[in-house]
C-alpha positions as a printed NumPy array, in Angstrom:
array([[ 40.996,  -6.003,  12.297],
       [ 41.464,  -9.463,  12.483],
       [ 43.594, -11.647,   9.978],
       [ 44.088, -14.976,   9.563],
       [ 46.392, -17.124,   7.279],
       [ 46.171, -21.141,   6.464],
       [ 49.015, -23.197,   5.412],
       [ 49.666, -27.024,   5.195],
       [ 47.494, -28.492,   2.185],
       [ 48.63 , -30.169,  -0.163],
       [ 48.838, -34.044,  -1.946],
       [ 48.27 , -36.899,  -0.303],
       [ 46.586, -40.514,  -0.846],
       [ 43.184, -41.727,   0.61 ],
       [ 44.154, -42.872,   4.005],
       [ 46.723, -40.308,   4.974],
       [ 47.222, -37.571,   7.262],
       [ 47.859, -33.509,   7.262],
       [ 47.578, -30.635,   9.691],
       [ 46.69 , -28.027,   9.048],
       [ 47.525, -23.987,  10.348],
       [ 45.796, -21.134,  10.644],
       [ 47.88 , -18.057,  12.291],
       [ 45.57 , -15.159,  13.372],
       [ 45.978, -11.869,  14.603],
       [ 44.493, -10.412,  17.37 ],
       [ 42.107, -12.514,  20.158],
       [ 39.542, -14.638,  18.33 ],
       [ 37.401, -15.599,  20.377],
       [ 36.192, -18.074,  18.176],
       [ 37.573, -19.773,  14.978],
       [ 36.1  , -22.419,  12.223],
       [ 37.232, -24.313,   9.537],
       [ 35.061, -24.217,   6.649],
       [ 35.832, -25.696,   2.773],
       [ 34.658, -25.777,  -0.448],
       [ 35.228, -28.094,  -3.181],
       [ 34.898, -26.675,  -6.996],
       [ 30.874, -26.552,  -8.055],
       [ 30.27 , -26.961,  -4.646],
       [ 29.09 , -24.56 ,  -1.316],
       [ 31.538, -23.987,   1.345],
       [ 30.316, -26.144,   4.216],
       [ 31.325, -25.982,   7.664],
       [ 33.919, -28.886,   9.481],
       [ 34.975, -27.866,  12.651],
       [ 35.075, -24.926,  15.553],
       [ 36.557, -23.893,  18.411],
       [ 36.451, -21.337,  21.34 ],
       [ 39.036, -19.556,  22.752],
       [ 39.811, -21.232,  25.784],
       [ 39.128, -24.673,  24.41 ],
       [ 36.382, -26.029,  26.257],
       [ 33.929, -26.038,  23.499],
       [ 34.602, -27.976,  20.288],
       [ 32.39 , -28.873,  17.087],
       [ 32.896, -30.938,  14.063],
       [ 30.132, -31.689,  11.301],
       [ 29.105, -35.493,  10.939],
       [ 31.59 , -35.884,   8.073],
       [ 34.524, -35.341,   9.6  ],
       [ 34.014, -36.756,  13.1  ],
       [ 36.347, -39.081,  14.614],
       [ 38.876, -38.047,  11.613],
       [ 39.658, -34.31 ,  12.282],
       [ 40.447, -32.502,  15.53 ],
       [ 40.844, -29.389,  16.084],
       [ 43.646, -27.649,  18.681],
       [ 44.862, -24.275,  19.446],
       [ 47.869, -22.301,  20.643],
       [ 46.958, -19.333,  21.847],
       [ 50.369, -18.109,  22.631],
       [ 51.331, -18.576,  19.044],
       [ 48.396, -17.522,  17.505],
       [ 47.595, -20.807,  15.27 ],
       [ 44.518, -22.714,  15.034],
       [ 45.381, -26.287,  13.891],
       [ 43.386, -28.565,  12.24 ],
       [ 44.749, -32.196,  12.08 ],
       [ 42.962, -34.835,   9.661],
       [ 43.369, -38.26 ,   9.704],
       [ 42.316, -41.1  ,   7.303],
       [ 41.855, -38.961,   4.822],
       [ 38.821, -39.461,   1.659],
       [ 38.65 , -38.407,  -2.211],
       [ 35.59 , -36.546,  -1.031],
       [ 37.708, -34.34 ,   1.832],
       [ 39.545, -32.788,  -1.323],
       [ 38.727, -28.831,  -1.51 ],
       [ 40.01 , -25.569,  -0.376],
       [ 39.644, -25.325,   3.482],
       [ 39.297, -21.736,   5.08 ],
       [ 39.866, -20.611,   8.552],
       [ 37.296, -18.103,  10.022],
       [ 36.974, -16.073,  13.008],
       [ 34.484, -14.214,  15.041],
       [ 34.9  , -11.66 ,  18.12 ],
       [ 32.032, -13.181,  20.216],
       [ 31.249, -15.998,  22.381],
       [ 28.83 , -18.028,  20.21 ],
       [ 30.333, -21.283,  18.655],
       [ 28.851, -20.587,  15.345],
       [ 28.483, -23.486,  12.57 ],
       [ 27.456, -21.406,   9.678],
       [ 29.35 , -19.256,   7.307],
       [ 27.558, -15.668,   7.546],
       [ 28.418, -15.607,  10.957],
       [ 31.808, -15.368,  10.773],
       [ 33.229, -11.969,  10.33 ],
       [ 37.227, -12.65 ,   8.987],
       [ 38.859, -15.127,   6.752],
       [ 42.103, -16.75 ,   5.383],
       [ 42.411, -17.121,   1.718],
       [ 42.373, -20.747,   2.059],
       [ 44.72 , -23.439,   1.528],
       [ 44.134, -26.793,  -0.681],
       [ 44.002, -30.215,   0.59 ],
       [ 43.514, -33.068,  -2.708],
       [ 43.463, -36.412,  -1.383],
       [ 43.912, -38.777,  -4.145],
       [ 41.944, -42.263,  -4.513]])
């Protein structure tokens, strides 16, 4: 069983920064970012494998976001930059025990309860 945990959302204004954590459990061999904004679907943002070779971000958040690990501690970062109005909504962490990189959210197996991000205009 894996778990994973986010932490690190909260307020900031249009422009500005956070990172984001997501501690996990276990070996993921692969873990995602996903988020949802009220009335809205989740929608994916970013992935990464295990040894870090292979990274993916949807067209809205690339050149903004990156995505890191730490293996040895177990965290999955997510650091966004220049932050919009329209990036406000509860971002997830996922994970899947395989080697595929996937990009949608039925094909991850665990999640994190989510932590809020509300960038203000």
């Amino acid at each position: 069983q894996v778990q994973l945990a986010e932490s690190g959302g909260g307020l900031v204004q249009a422009g500005g920064s956070l990172r984001l954590s997501c501690t996990t459990s276990g070996r993921t061999y692969a873990v995602g970012w996903f988020r949802q904004a009220p009335g809205k679907e989740r929608e994916f943002v970013a992935t990464i494998n295990w040894s870090e070779t292979r990274t993916y971000y949807a067209d809205s958040v690339k050149g903004r976001f990156t995505i890191s690990r730490d293996n040895a501690k177990n965290t999955v970062y997510l650091q966004m930059n220049s932050l919009k109005p329209e990036d406000t909504a509860v971002y997830y962490c996922a994970a899947v025990e395989g080697w595929t990189l996937p990009r949608t959210e039925k094909e991850y197996d665990y999640w994190g309860q989510g932590t809020q991000v509300t960038v203000s205009s």
